[in-house]
Structure formats: C-alpha cells, structure tokens
Amino acid sequence: MTTIKDIARLSGYSIGTVSRVINQHPDVSEEARRKVEEVIRREGYQPNSNAKLLKQRSTSSITVLVKGRMNIFFGSIIEHIQTELRESGEEAIVEYIDDFDNEVLLAIQLCNERKPKGLIFLGGNIEYFRKDFARIDIPCVLLTNNASSLGFANLSSFCTDDTAGSAEAVDFLIRAGHKKIGIVGGSADEDDVGEGHIDYERLRGCEAVFHKYGIPFDRRYQYVPSRFSMPDGYDAAMKMFERFPDVTALFCLSDIIALGAMRAAADSGRKVPDDLSIIGYDGIPYSYYSVPRLSSVQQDAELIARKGVEDLLIRLNYSRPAQHEIIPFRVLAGETVKKPKE
Amino acid sequence: MTTIKDIARLSGYSIGTVSRVINQHPDVSEEARRKVEEVIRREGYQPNSNAKLLKQRSTSSITVLVKGRMNIFFGSIIEHIQTELRESGEEAIVEYIDDFDNEVLLAIQLCNERKPKGLIFLGGNIEYFRKDFARIDIPCVLLTNNASSLGFANLSSFCTDDTAGSAEAVDFLIRAGHKKIGIVGGSADEDDVGEGHIDYERLRGCEAVFHKYGIPFDRRYQYVPSRFSMPDGYDAAMKMFERFPDVTALFCLSDIIALGAMRAAADSGRKVPDDLSIIGYDGIPYSYYSVPRLSSVQQDAELIARKGVEDLLIRLNYSRPAQHEIIPFRVLAGETVKKPKE
DNA sequence: CTGAAAGCGCTTACAG
DNA sequence: CTGAAAGCGCTTACAG
C-alpha cells in the first residue's frame, strides 16, 4: 500500500509538505504542489482516513439519523443525501430510530461513542431538540422539520412549511365540497404533539382552515394518530371508519399512510374517490403510480437533501451560523379527490 | 475524553493488558479482567475506532453495495442489515450503483480507497463476479443472487432460487388459464444476461415452464427488459401492450416493476385483473396494500439479510469457508391474477 | 499473565 | 516555503 511516506520519497519532499498539499494549505510553493500532486496521481494514492481522523480527533463519518423505518419518502431523501455526500468525497452512516423514540438522546449517545463530525436528522421532534440538543456541539442539520425557533448555533434546518402544506391539503378537500373530513397520522401521545412538532404543525394548519370555512372539527374523533407506515395507516383508517362512518374525505399526514388508507377503504367497501376522497403528504414517486393516482402535497426531497448537505459540508469546515430555509411545496391534484356524493 | 491510557492508570494495569481485556484475549487473569472491565464500565469508556483500525490496517466499516436505486425490496433488506449490524456494534456504509453498472469494479475501487473490512453486495451480475472478483480479498457476501458456482473462497451468497421462483410465477399464471403471457424486467443488454445472472435465472425458469406446458414463448416479443423501478416498469409494460396487444397476463420480475405495470394497465384502459393478470416478484410489504393486492413471489428479506450478516461477521474474525444457502420463497396469491376472459 | 516499546499513517506546531 | 519531530489512541510481538 502506498502511504504518505512513499509520496514524500517519490516526490523528493517531506511528509509534512505532502500533507500540506493534500490538505490544500496555502503556504506551499507552486512547484512543490505540482510535483506532489503529480506523484499522487501517478501512484493513485489515497490518504488513510483512519490516520487522518485519529489526528483530527473526530472519529467517524457524517451520520444520518432517520426517524421511522420503511419510510419511502425519507428513503428518497437518504439516497439524495448519499449521492451529494459522495460527490464531495464524504460518506454517511445511516441509523434508524423508531417514530416515537427520542432521536436527540440517541444522537448524544452516538457523539460519545463514535464522534461523528456532523449529524443529519431526518425528521425529528422539536420538543426533544429543545430539551436536550444543547448537549450536542457538532454541526447538525434537521431536515423536514423547522428548528429556527430554537436558535441553536449549530443546528440548521430545511423543511417544507408543514402548516401551510397541510392547510392547502384540507383546503383542497373543502373546495372539492367535503365537510366530513378525517385526519390520519402522527403521534398518539398528546404530550408529544408540542408546538413545533411535525404533527402539531400539520394539525394546526388543518384546524386553521376548518375555522376559516366555519366547518366544525373535533380532534377527538376526526383525528386518528398513526405511525408513518402502510400497516399503521391501514389500521388508523379502519379506526377512523368505525369512529366516523360517514367521513367523505381523508387527509393523511404522509403518502405511506394514505396508501395504507386506500387499501383500508377498499377492504371496507369504499371506492376511492367515489365514496371516499384521499389526499396524502410528501408526493413520493410511488403515489404517482398508484391506481387511482394519489392526490398529495409534494415536498421537494431532492432540494431538501441537497441544501441540507451543502450547509453541513460548509459548516464542517468554516464557522458559519446555522441557517433555516423553507423549501416550497406543490399540491398534486391526482385522482383521489372528487366531489362527495349526495 | 477518556482513553485507554486513563483506563490503564485507573485500573492499575498497563495499556497492553487493558487492550487485551477489550479484545477478549484469553491470556488475561480473571482478576485483571474484572478490575479493568469495572473501570471501563464506570468511566463509560469507548475505544477509539480510528486508532484501532489504523493499527489493524483496515480502514472503514462494512460497506453495502446496492445495485439499483429506489428499490423498495432492497430498501427493506438494507434496513434489516443495518439492524443486525448495529446489534453487533458494527456500522455499515451504503453505496448505490446503477442497475447496469459493474458493481465488482466499483468494489475493487472501494477496497483501494477505503479498505472496508467486509462487503455486502445487494444484487449483482454473476458475470461481473466471475470476471473480476478474484481481485478482491476481503470477506464478502452476495445477497439475492447465487454465487455458489463461482467457488470463490471469500464470497458467500444467500438468495432465493430464482429459477424455481419464476417458474412458479409462470406456472401460477398458466394454471389460472393464461397462454398469452408477457414477461417484464431485467437487463436489456443481451450480453449481460449470461448464465447465473439474475435475469437469466428468472427467464430460464419461465421458459422451462412454457416448455413443460407446450406453450410457445418467443423471447423477442414476449419479453421486455426494464430497470427495477416504477417508471421503467410503466414504460416497459406500455411497450409490451404495443408489441403484444392481446397479452392476458404479465409476470414482472419485481414488484416495483409490477406496480408500474399496474398503472400502465390502467392508463391503457385495461382493468386488473379482469383484462390483465399481473404477478410480481419479491413480495414487498407495499404490494400487500395495493388495490388490487398484488400477486407475487415473496422472498424472505429479513432472513436473507440476517443470514448474510451473520455469515459475514463470523468470517470477519475466523477463517471459515464461504457458504451458499437458498432461502425459501412463497407464492402470494393476491388479487391480480384471474382466469382470462373469453 | 503482564509490561515496555514500536509502530500504524497522518497532522501540526515549531524552528529555520 | 520546508523539514524534523511529537503525538493522536490503539495493537501486538517480544521479553520476562
């Protein structure tokens, strides 16, 4: 294996100079840089990342902490993150955590055990961040949730305006003529649904619209919580049908849940969209191919991933303030929303 | 930060002894082990993996090389792999590669650049392995394809019997009364479809069944290649409808493709399963929730992942021969296969 | 069974 | 601008 030592010998410079060339230090002569780079290219030399990290005292790569398993929307963001990182020669380790577990506590543990240089949270509960994030001091990015209200200097966030997105979803249903609307998805634990939490944001957006139109909405029986998975969406929709049999439209807080709900509709003898309208959230590629095509509020997975990675990579090397940005969403009309019967 | 040095000082033993305790060397006295472990626990000490790997001259973690992006079936295997690895204190880096690119050449490059200690291939082209795998000398596992015929000492494989699985899929269609059957999915490049290649295996399984029933099958127009994605499945199905308008049943080489095909059926005015029967492959959770429920040949993602990881972890530490195991499949009847009209 | 010491491949003050 | 040298935290012959 060729090491920095070989490059030094072959180029006629010292190990230190070679190291400076590799790390783009400014104080290297043009000639030295040229020669060393030439040898590096010729030998196909790759610095040993362990030795490098050992010196720099940071242990592992960037870690991505994913909230919830089997979530296709997050899956597509993860792919984009990996692609972006690889282009910059970085690699990512992905950790999954249950929808209802505390990602910030896990992050703290990871920081102790593996010392990642940076963290990307894919989904998260703002309350957990408020409580414990101060104990994390490496650069972090939160994706799909808004952390701007928290004011942590090392936590950026990139997300859709969930309040507005949910509002548009419900608005879309109401304008189609629906009044008996059920909402499915999010945390069952009332304590969890604090301000800033995704579920809260989305629910609040919905309630504002109901209020605007003067349509009553009773959270206690028009809202059924659900993990972000198809089986859970299925069960939650079934529970909704039981509890609120004449519901004419469903807003599901994610497409995965919506797809589970579509199957639940079929199994309970409801035709979509004739008997029941459904609109989802996320706009995953799959929902575009479902029959009927799922109506949804589309988040821009690629842009969220790209902005998040770019921000993290910059802050990994330069002390810049964290930033927070809202990524635009788009309502996909689809084929699952229709005027209610009668 | 507490290091091995602190543990040595605190326990009254030398660094060497502490290291031996950590690495479970047998030649440590019971007392030393007890004391050192006690201090490690008390201090919450975590060995620095960079230093460890630097010494051991292996660079990074286990790397998972995934063939094809946005593949939900592989996605679920990846999740299982991560879960399994984490339980053993290992971490995995995931790399994606296009369906039609050469994963073995990428692996060779990775071995040079990052020196992973082990590699898990998720999908792969046996021909690529035959040609170049000899240049890889770390323990590897190939999942969902069979590498037993290759005889590499450092390459295990765990997969479904694709020949038998595909045969059963086609058999299922024929027994339902179909004769005009189209097959969708796999590589477009004829050269790619060598013996042992997944597409070849599955196609061969199909052709044997046609032969058994004396039903003619012309690969040139009853087979349409397709990447393993929904949009590609959609396009391929559309091409099939054009080329073979009175096709009554489709066997799609993956559920993802099948789901794209279902949408294509709808868009071309075909009702599933009344006008067109469809059976997929993989048995991903999603297809269980589609309307109608997709018929499919189910691979056991969890078992494939678990066996693969266990085998790799063992061979990482002990020199054992590679092993090859066939994991059973199951035909899910679903709701998308029905007797053809007329 | 244990300790002292070399060395893994790199980075980075320090001195020039 | 460059080199010599210390040291990051660990493992592992070697000697006892």
XYZ file of C-alpha atoms (C1' of nucleotides) in Angstrom:
716
model
C 0.000 0.000 0.000
C 1.277 3.443 -0.803
C 1.371 5.844 2.104
C 2.208 9.466 2.558
C 5.763 8.346 3.183
C 6.056 6.865 -0.305
C 4.710 10.023 -1.857
C 7.261 12.037 0.103
C 10.110 9.825 -1.039
C 8.965 9.725 -4.653
C 8.375 13.461 -4.887
C 11.533 14.416 -3.074
C 9.641 16.449 -0.484
C 8.993 15.796 3.170
C 5.948 14.156 4.646
C 4.855 17.483 6.059
C 4.855 19.159 2.677
C 2.927 16.331 1.117
C 0.367 16.593 3.876
C 0.051 20.314 3.242
C -0.533 19.744 -0.433
C -3.224 17.174 0.290
C -4.964 19.463 2.710
C -4.787 22.479 0.436
C -2.699 24.591 2.756
C -1.823 27.905 1.154
C 1.830 28.003 2.190
C 3.234 25.550 -0.327
C 5.244 26.593 -3.355
C 3.635 26.209 -6.734
C 6.363 23.829 -7.765
C 6.057 21.586 -4.737
C 2.319 21.430 -5.191
C 2.649 20.454 -8.833
C 5.250 17.796 -8.227
C 3.494 16.241 -5.271
C 0.134 16.218 -6.997
C 1.730 14.578 -9.985
C 3.138 11.761 -7.868
C -0.129 11.334 -6.017
C -1.974 10.974 -9.295
C 0.569 8.601 -10.727
C 0.506 6.347 -7.690
C -3.218 6.524 -7.226
C -2.539 7.408 -3.634
C -5.455 7.628 -1.192
C -4.826 9.044 2.268
C -5.687 6.694 5.090
C -8.780 8.187 6.622
C -8.250 6.475 9.948
C -4.885 8.047 10.471
C -6.308 11.365 9.436
C -9.292 11.144 11.732
C -7.173 9.854 14.561
C -5.102 13.001 14.370
C -8.126 15.211 13.985
C -9.769 13.509 16.938
C -13.072 13.135 15.213
C -13.982 9.558 14.794
C -16.429 8.618 12.195
C -18.154 10.000 9.183
C -21.290 12.006 8.944
C -24.200 10.178 10.483
C -27.764 10.369 9.271
C -30.380 9.733 11.934
C -33.626 8.617 10.378
C -36.862 8.816 12.294
C -39.140 5.926 11.416
C -38.415 2.839 9.368
C -39.617 1.773 5.962
C -40.494 5.329 5.106
C -40.228 5.723 1.370
C -40.182 9.492 1.467
C -37.236 9.510 3.834
C -35.727 6.752 1.741
C -35.585 9.007 -1.264
C -34.079 11.845 0.782
C -31.445 9.436 2.082
C -30.481 8.448 -1.432
C -30.083 12.066 -2.389
C -28.007 12.723 0.711
C -25.700 9.843 -0.105
C -25.275 10.987 -3.674
C -24.482 14.545 -2.607
C -22.033 13.432 0.041
C -20.211 11.071 -2.224
C -19.637 13.827 -4.749
C -17.721 15.614 -2.036
C -15.804 12.538 -1.034
C -17.716 12.139 2.204
C -19.528 9.072 3.346
C -22.567 8.681 5.538
C -23.658 6.183 8.101
C -27.382 5.770 8.446
C -29.088 4.985 11.730
C -32.780 4.276 12.071
C -34.871 5.127 15.103
C -38.496 4.419 15.879
C -41.020 7.145 15.135
C -41.741 7.590 18.792
C -38.221 7.324 20.232
C -36.019 10.249 21.195
C -33.551 10.975 18.416
C -31.704 13.654 20.344
C -30.794 11.308 23.174
C -29.603 8.750 20.637
C -27.554 11.459 18.943
C -25.894 12.357 22.229
C -25.019 8.726 22.760
C -23.615 8.454 19.230
C -21.497 11.542 19.787
C -19.944 9.871 22.774
C -19.448 6.513 21.168
C -18.442 7.317 17.646
C -17.753 11.024 17.453
C -19.223 11.736 14.055
C -18.107 15.008 12.587
C -21.608 16.009 11.660
C -25.195 14.857 12.074
C -28.170 14.982 9.744
C -31.519 14.414 11.418
C -34.159 13.152 9.043
C -37.341 14.061 10.833
C -37.466 14.875 14.488
C -39.487 16.065 17.405
C -38.790 19.715 18.108
C -39.541 19.212 21.783
C -36.743 16.689 22.097
C -34.417 19.183 20.463
C -35.488 21.979 22.766
C -34.893 19.848 25.804
C -31.541 18.222 25.083
C -29.923 19.457 21.896
C -27.740 21.888 23.823
C -25.646 18.877 24.815
C -24.560 18.385 21.199
C -21.782 20.580 19.896
C -21.004 19.300 16.405
C -22.595 20.799 13.275
C -26.075 19.397 12.711
C -28.868 19.732 10.204
C -32.513 18.915 10.741
C -34.444 18.014 7.607
C -38.221 18.135 7.108
C -38.769 19.978 10.387
C -38.237 23.566 11.321
C -35.727 24.340 14.053
C -35.498 28.088 13.522
C -37.423 28.893 16.676
C -34.885 27.047 18.787
C -31.938 29.278 17.992
C -29.167 26.708 18.370
C -25.987 27.985 16.726
C -25.033 24.549 15.401
C -28.429 23.389 14.144
C -29.637 24.321 10.674
C -32.951 23.187 9.278
C -34.510 22.754 5.874
C -38.135 21.849 5.542
C -41.463 22.393 3.956
C -43.883 24.782 5.637
C -45.989 21.988 7.082
C -48.605 24.304 8.470
C -49.199 25.837 5.062
C -48.912 22.500 3.259
C -51.496 20.841 5.478
C -53.714 23.855 5.226
C -53.651 23.564 1.448
C -54.435 19.870 1.629
C -57.527 20.461 3.725
C -58.421 23.476 1.637
C -58.237 21.276 -1.429
C -60.702 18.829 0.120
C -63.086 21.519 1.275
C -63.071 23.235 -2.082
C -63.955 19.895 -3.641
C -67.070 20.033 -1.497
C -66.092 17.993 1.559
C -67.154 18.837 5.081
C -66.810 15.471 6.815
C -63.084 15.219 6.809
C -60.897 12.885 8.826
C -57.218 13.375 9.513
C -54.868 10.426 9.889
C -51.270 10.239 11.027
C -48.840 11.484 13.616
C -48.158 10.842 17.224
C -50.667 9.239 19.512
C -49.065 10.724 22.562
C -50.699 14.041 23.354
C -47.615 15.212 25.213
C -45.536 14.617 22.122
C -47.542 16.944 19.999
C -45.967 20.105 21.326
C -45.544 23.312 19.385
C -43.055 22.958 16.575
C -43.609 19.240 16.354
C -44.415 17.997 12.916
C -47.777 16.581 13.908
C -48.683 19.728 15.680
C -47.671 21.892 12.724
C -49.709 19.876 10.329
C -52.714 19.573 12.606
C -52.672 23.264 13.365
C -52.605 24.054 9.666
C -55.689 21.917 9.224
C -57.612 23.415 12.102
C -56.997 26.934 10.886
C -58.638 26.056 7.580
C -61.636 24.405 9.196
C -62.013 27.516 11.272
C -61.736 29.757 8.211
C -64.569 27.954 6.485
C -66.614 27.707 9.659
C -66.565 23.920 9.484
C -66.501 22.228 12.854
C -63.629 19.862 13.548
C -63.398 17.743 16.650
C -59.924 16.438 17.135
C -61.116 13.738 19.476
C -62.877 11.744 16.831
C -61.913 13.232 13.472
C -58.238 12.667 14.131
C -56.595 9.257 14.383
C -52.861 9.033 15.087
C -50.664 6.662 13.109
C -47.066 5.778 12.624
C -45.725 6.588 9.186
C -46.129 3.144 7.690
C -48.636 1.398 5.489
C -49.885 -1.141 8.025
C -50.324 1.592 10.606
C -52.071 3.786 8.051
C -54.348 0.894 7.233
C -55.279 0.326 10.866
C -55.729 4.002 11.561
C -58.046 4.436 8.590
C -60.091 1.447 9.716
C -60.393 3.009 13.131
C -61.493 6.246 11.502
C -64.220 4.452 9.517
C -65.517 2.896 12.706
C -65.478 6.059 14.666
C -66.685 8.377 11.919
C -68.611 6.194 9.465
C -69.876 8.963 7.212
C -66.480 10.533 6.642
C -66.208 11.557 2.979
C -62.576 12.583 2.794
C -59.284 11.758 4.467
C -56.184 13.853 4.789
C -53.288 11.521 5.560
C -50.187 13.135 7.014
C -47.986 11.091 4.681
C -48.398 9.237 1.409
C -47.409 5.978 3.026
C -50.287 6.325 5.420
C -52.549 7.345 2.543
C -51.652 4.235 0.566
C -52.472 2.088 3.586
C -55.722 4.000 3.910
C -56.590 3.322 0.261
C -56.382 -0.368 0.913
C -58.459 0.060 4.063
C -61.081 1.890 2.020
C -61.213 -0.991 -0.449
C -61.492 -3.546 2.339
C -64.346 -1.650 3.962
C -66.236 -1.443 0.685
C -65.449 2.202 -0.078
C -64.488 3.145 -3.589
C -61.826 5.824 -3.937
C -62.595 8.538 -4.935
C -66.321 7.904 -5.445
C -67.115 7.057 -1.838
C -64.054 8.485 -0.193
C -61.570 11.133 -1.235
C -57.986 10.870 -0.023
C -55.114 13.305 -0.104
C -51.645 12.459 1.168
C -48.494 14.351 2.007
C -44.932 14.066 0.639
C -45.617 13.350 -3.028
C -43.421 10.249 -3.179
C -42.809 8.842 -6.653
C -44.823 5.806 -5.816
C -48.065 7.630 -5.205
C -47.774 8.911 -8.740
C -48.169 5.347 -9.989
C -50.921 4.179 -7.706
C -54.345 3.479 -9.185
C -56.049 5.856 -8.764
C -53.147 8.308 -8.695
C -52.857 9.680 -5.169
C -53.515 13.372 -4.620
C -50.802 14.782 -2.415
C -48.806 17.721 -1.133
C -45.393 17.234 -2.646
C -42.244 18.063 -0.750
C -39.080 18.547 -2.781
C -36.968 15.682 -1.440
C -34.007 16.382 -3.635
C -33.787 20.055 -2.802
C -34.196 19.431 0.905
C -31.387 16.870 0.783
C -29.086 18.986 -1.325
C -29.468 22.162 0.697
C -29.002 20.248 3.919
C -25.831 18.533 2.787
C -24.319 21.669 1.326
C -24.969 23.571 4.503
C -23.461 20.839 6.637
C -20.363 20.437 4.484
C -19.678 24.154 4.671
C -20.194 24.387 8.399
C -17.977 21.356 8.900
C -15.052 23.467 7.758
C -15.998 27.063 8.396
C -17.639 28.558 11.407
C -20.791 29.908 9.912
C -24.084 30.423 11.645
C -26.739 27.792 11.195
C -29.425 28.685 8.697
C -33.067 27.819 8.277
C -34.857 27.649 4.998
C -38.371 26.812 3.901
C -38.496 24.697 0.753
C -41.589 25.238 -1.427
C -44.219 22.522 -1.757
C -46.656 21.763 -4.535
C -50.178 20.339 -4.473
C -50.502 17.375 -6.833
C -54.140 17.125 -7.885
C -54.018 13.385 -8.570
C -57.162 11.309 -8.970
C -58.210 10.502 -5.427
C -60.146 13.660 -4.632
C -63.623 14.136 -6.015
C -66.826 15.916 -5.086
C -68.684 13.904 -2.426
C -71.909 12.121 -3.360
C -75.375 13.464 -2.432
C -12.089 12.214 26.621
C -11.131 9.005 28.357
C -8.637 6.862 26.502
C -7.080 3.502 27.040
C -4.358 5.293 28.948
C -6.821 6.543 31.542
C -8.273 3.099 31.960
C -4.767 1.719 32.450
C -3.948 4.320 35.087
C -7.283 3.946 36.886
C -7.185 0.167 36.916
C -3.551 -0.070 37.884
C -2.744 -2.230 34.857
C -0.777 -1.463 31.735
C -2.190 -0.280 28.438
C -1.386 -3.655 26.919
C -3.419 -5.533 29.464
C -6.368 -3.208 29.067
C -6.213 -3.739 25.328
C -6.217 -7.477 25.846
C -9.263 -7.296 28.053
C -11.091 -5.185 25.499
C -10.254 -7.585 22.711
C -11.170 -10.660 24.687
C -7.729 -12.202 24.623
C -7.655 -15.387 26.622
C -4.343 -14.795 28.403
C -5.522 -12.284 30.999
C -6.018 -13.173 34.638
C -9.541 -13.296 35.928
C -8.740 -10.544 38.390
C -7.273 -8.207 35.815
C -10.268 -8.736 33.570
C -12.688 -7.983 36.351
C -10.914 -4.856 37.502
C -10.382 -3.446 34.050
C -13.932 -4.133 32.980
C -15.168 -2.468 36.124
C -13.217 0.703 35.366
C -14.322 0.666 31.717
C -17.926 0.472 32.780
C -17.554 3.158 35.416
C -15.896 5.571 33.012
C -18.171 4.740 30.109
C -15.049 4.249 28.060
C -15.367 3.676 24.312
C -12.292 2.629 22.362
C -11.364 4.981 19.544
C -12.206 3.075 16.427
C -9.847 5.107 14.261
C -6.851 4.194 16.323
C -7.962 0.608 16.336
C -8.494 0.455 12.607
C -5.287 2.321 11.940
C -3.406 -0.403 13.736
C -5.381 -3.139 12.118
C -4.769 -1.561 8.720
C -8.339 -1.912 7.684
C -9.922 1.416 7.105
C -13.598 1.688 7.174
C -16.616 -0.208 8.228
C -18.558 -2.795 6.391
C -19.815 -1.452 3.092
C -23.081 -2.426 1.465
C -23.112 -2.118 -2.321
C -26.653 -1.778 -3.582
C -27.482 -2.468 -7.184
C -30.201 -0.102 -8.392
C -31.722 2.887 -6.656
C -35.171 3.422 -5.210
C -35.691 -0.285 -4.951
C -38.053 -0.902 -2.083
C -37.241 -4.570 -1.783
C -33.562 -3.841 -1.392
C -34.504 -0.983 0.898
C -36.098 -3.393 3.308
C -33.102 -5.723 3.170
C -30.826 -2.761 3.887
C -32.819 -1.871 6.951
C -32.538 -5.400 8.228
C -28.811 -5.410 7.552
C -28.336 -2.201 9.500
C -30.342 -3.504 12.403
C -28.386 -6.738 12.523
C -25.040 -4.990 12.260
C -25.842 -2.492 14.942
C -26.697 -5.243 17.373
C -23.120 -6.419 16.953
C -21.673 -2.970 17.324
C -20.796 -2.726 13.658
C -21.825 0.004 11.304
C -22.455 -0.042 7.593
C -21.865 2.383 4.798
C -24.268 2.088 1.913
C -23.275 2.783 -1.685
C -25.704 2.772 -4.575
C -24.834 1.752 -8.097
C -26.918 1.784 -11.250
C -28.652 -1.419 -12.283
C -26.492 -1.735 -15.335
C -23.105 -0.691 -13.896
C -20.383 -3.056 -12.776
C -20.509 -3.486 -9.017
C -17.377 -5.603 -8.839
C -15.193 -2.938 -10.406
C -16.650 -0.388 -8.006
C -15.930 -2.755 -5.139
C -12.315 -3.075 -6.214
C -12.026 0.680 -6.297
C -13.599 0.952 -2.849
C -11.194 -1.604 -1.476
C -8.317 0.552 -2.632
C -9.731 3.809 -1.449
C -11.389 2.976 1.804
C -10.345 -0.517 2.723
C -13.601 -1.763 4.168
C -13.248 -4.852 6.295
C -16.125 -6.575 4.576
C -18.511 -6.104 1.688
C -22.152 -6.985 1.244
C -23.381 -6.967 -2.326
C -27.100 -6.418 -2.619
C -27.859 -7.783 -6.040
C -25.234 -8.335 -8.656
C -24.316 -9.704 -12.016
C -22.654 -13.082 -11.707
C -20.668 -12.483 -14.892
C -19.017 -9.446 -13.360
C -18.101 -11.554 -10.361
C -16.692 -14.316 -12.483
C -14.545 -11.881 -14.395
C -13.063 -9.696 -11.674
C -13.979 -10.830 -8.187
C -10.671 -12.634 -7.818
C -9.092 -9.228 -7.296
C -10.988 -8.788 -4.022
C -9.590 -10.492 -0.967
C -11.748 -9.350 1.929
C -14.752 -11.348 3.162
C -17.801 -10.686 1.003
C -21.416 -11.727 0.845
C -23.695 -11.603 -2.157
C -27.390 -11.342 -1.382
C -30.321 -12.245 -3.653
C -28.030 -13.908 -6.189
C -26.332 -17.255 -6.166
C -22.542 -17.312 -6.278
C -22.047 -20.961 -5.417
C -20.995 -21.908 -8.924
C -18.116 -19.440 -8.794
C -16.252 -21.112 -5.974
C -14.560 -18.048 -4.525
C -13.306 -18.762 -1.029
C -14.231 -15.328 0.266
C -17.655 -14.944 -1.304
C -20.742 -16.333 0.377
C -24.213 -15.968 -1.060
C -27.763 -16.109 0.202
C -30.648 -15.959 -2.180
C -33.933 -17.247 -3.331
C -33.951 -19.927 -6.020
C -34.910 -17.510 -8.770
C -35.291 -20.187 -11.383
C -37.805 -22.053 -9.257
C -39.497 -18.863 -8.082
C -40.026 -17.579 -11.604
C -41.164 -20.971 -12.721
C -43.826 -20.958 -10.044
C -44.936 -17.486 -11.029
C -45.463 -18.505 -14.638
C -46.977 -21.785 -13.536
C -49.425 -19.814 -11.422
C -50.489 -17.802 -14.460
C -50.792 -20.805 -16.715
C -52.804 -22.744 -14.192
C -55.144 -19.748 -13.998
C -55.751 -20.312 -17.698
C -53.312 -17.913 -19.343
C -51.395 -18.658 -22.509
C -50.582 -15.177 -23.781
C -48.093 -14.211 -21.163
C -45.611 -11.350 -21.252
C -42.508 -11.073 -19.113
C -41.198 -7.720 -17.980
C -37.972 -6.725 -16.286
C -34.250 -7.284 -16.297
C -31.372 -6.255 -18.411
C -31.779 -5.020 -21.959
C -28.247 -5.950 -22.833
C -28.189 -9.463 -24.212
C -24.555 -9.852 -23.291
C -25.399 -9.086 -19.711
C -27.796 -11.943 -19.408
C -25.213 -14.641 -19.001
C -25.679 -17.796 -17.044
C -26.049 -17.189 -13.352
C -27.255 -13.674 -13.896
C -30.460 -12.880 -12.124
C -32.337 -12.070 -15.312
C -31.113 -15.202 -16.935
C -32.103 -17.312 -13.942
C -35.567 -15.925 -13.860
C -36.083 -16.050 -17.605
C -34.818 -19.582 -17.779
C -37.240 -20.617 -15.070
C -40.058 -19.166 -17.115
C -39.076 -20.779 -20.366
C -38.857 -24.195 -18.794
C -42.460 -23.910 -17.674
C -43.691 -22.753 -21.057
C -41.907 -25.699 -22.497
C -43.441 -28.069 -19.966
C -46.959 -26.975 -20.893
C -46.150 -26.882 -24.590
C -46.969 -23.197 -24.761
C -44.858 -21.273 -27.254
C -42.849 -18.363 -25.926
C -40.904 -16.000 -28.130
C -38.433 -14.022 -26.145
C -38.116 -11.421 -28.864
C -41.562 -10.007 -28.400
C -42.980 -11.545 -25.234
C -40.100 -10.230 -23.156
C -39.449 -6.548 -22.466
C -36.446 -5.573 -20.376
C -36.792 -2.965 -17.639
C -34.798 -1.435 -14.834
C -36.150 -2.240 -11.394
C -38.139 0.943 -10.914
C -41.735 2.008 -11.254
C -41.292 4.444 -14.135
C -39.274 1.874 -16.043
C -41.848 -0.801 -15.283
C -44.533 1.528 -16.527
C -42.731 2.178 -19.795
C -41.854 -1.454 -20.317
C -45.443 -2.546 -19.784
C -46.623 0.054 -22.265
C -44.143 -1.268 -24.777
C -45.431 -4.767 -24.133
C -49.031 -3.690 -24.786
C -47.975 -2.176 -28.085
C -45.963 -5.120 -29.173
C -48.265 -7.821 -27.870
C -51.749 -6.235 -27.681
C -53.664 -9.351 -26.727
C -51.432 -10.281 -23.819
C -53.624 -11.523 -20.966
C -51.057 -11.840 -18.188
C -47.793 -10.270 -17.131
C -45.042 -11.706 -14.998
C -42.963 -8.802 -13.716
C -39.514 -9.661 -12.445
C -40.025 -7.403 -9.424
C -42.967 -5.924 -7.554
C -41.761 -2.415 -8.253
C -41.995 -3.135 -11.942
C -45.371 -4.794 -11.418
C -46.733 -1.740 -9.651
C -45.602 0.452 -12.529
C -47.222 -2.027 -14.885
C -50.495 -1.824 -12.964
C -50.599 1.890 -13.598
C -49.734 1.318 -17.241
C -52.609 -1.144 -17.470
C -54.992 1.454 -16.072
C -53.704 4.115 -18.442
C -54.169 1.837 -21.436
C -57.727 1.010 -20.440
C -57.022 -2.448 -19.047
C -58.661 -3.444 -15.810
C -56.569 -5.584 -13.462
C -57.267 -8.471 -13.097
C -60.323 -8.605 -15.400
C -58.494 -7.670 -18.588
C -54.962 -8.345 -17.468
C -53.489 -10.532 -14.769
C -50.234 -9.493 -13.130
C -47.859 -11.323 -10.839
C -44.749 -9.725 -9.389
C -41.639 -10.904 -7.612
C -40.209 -10.033 -4.166
C -43.382 -9.728 -2.126
C -42.572 -6.300 -0.739
C -44.856 -5.085 2.032
C -46.239 -2.446 -0.218
C -47.672 -4.799 -2.769
C -49.716 -6.294 0.026
C -51.544 -2.978 0.359
C -52.072 -2.178 -3.298
C -55.591 -2.259 -4.706
C -55.993 -4.879 -6.019
C -53.496 -6.726 -3.819
C -50.560 -7.740 -5.981
C -49.921 -11.432 -6.537
C -46.245 -12.118 -6.056
C -43.418 -14.493 -5.304
C -42.231 -13.467 -1.880
C -38.576 -13.520 -0.942
C -37.761 -13.512 2.761
C -35.918 -10.198 3.035
C -35.295 -10.468 6.736
C -33.882 -13.964 6.621
C -31.657 -13.160 3.654
C -30.304 -10.122 5.481
C -29.813 -11.882 8.771
C -28.055 -14.917 7.352
C -25.827 -12.718 5.248
C -24.771 -10.513 8.116
C -24.173 -13.398 10.478
C -22.017 -15.162 7.949
C -20.006 -12.035 7.250
C -19.467 -11.210 10.916
C -18.167 -14.664 11.589
C -15.849 -14.731 8.615
C -14.540 -11.315 9.561
C -12.944 -12.898 12.589
C -12.479 -16.537 11.785
C -11.216 -18.108 8.646
C -14.147 -20.150 7.592
C -15.113 -21.174 4.116
C -17.736 -19.133 2.342
C -21.173 -20.712 2.294
C -24.130 -20.609 -0.035
C -27.696 -21.009 1.030
C -31.011 -20.966 -0.744
C -33.715 -19.174 1.214
C -37.257 -20.443 0.635
C -39.814 -18.331 -1.227
C -43.565 -18.263 -1.042
C -46.201 -17.561 -3.681
C -48.657 -14.919 -2.503
C -51.928 -15.448 -4.327
C -53.029 -11.824 -4.102
C -55.867 -10.448 -6.187
C -54.264 -9.595 -9.506
C -54.409 -12.991 -11.151
C -57.692 -14.233 -12.573
C -58.904 -16.508 -15.322
C -58.698 -14.721 -18.689
C -61.913 -13.657 -20.423
C -63.425 -15.497 -23.407
C -0.133 -13.487 32.860
C 1.969 -8.742 32.313
C 4.618 -4.516 30.892
C 7.522 -1.633 27.899
C 8.007 -0.286 23.413
C 7.477 0.009 18.481
C 4.667 1.472 15.061
C 0.062 2.060 12.235
C -0.367 6.853 8.705
C -1.308 11.019 9.337
C -1.328 16.474 11.062
C 0.640 20.366 13.007
C 3.093 23.483 15.935
C 7.959 24.703 15.892
C 12.134 26.218 14.068
C 14.530 27.751 10.374
C 8.080 27.852 1.965
C 10.022 23.467 4.119
C 11.670 19.687 7.269
C 12.152 17.147 11.649
C 9.640 15.588 15.283
C 5.917 14.839 18.503
C 1.840 12.668 19.141
C -3.225 11.091 18.024
C -5.116 6.052 20.623
C -4.587 1.815 19.833
C -2.455 -3.394 18.986
C 0.953 -6.759 19.226
C 5.266 -9.166 19.004
C 8.839 -9.538 22.497
C 10.805 -10.440 26.773
C 10.206 -11.760 31.190
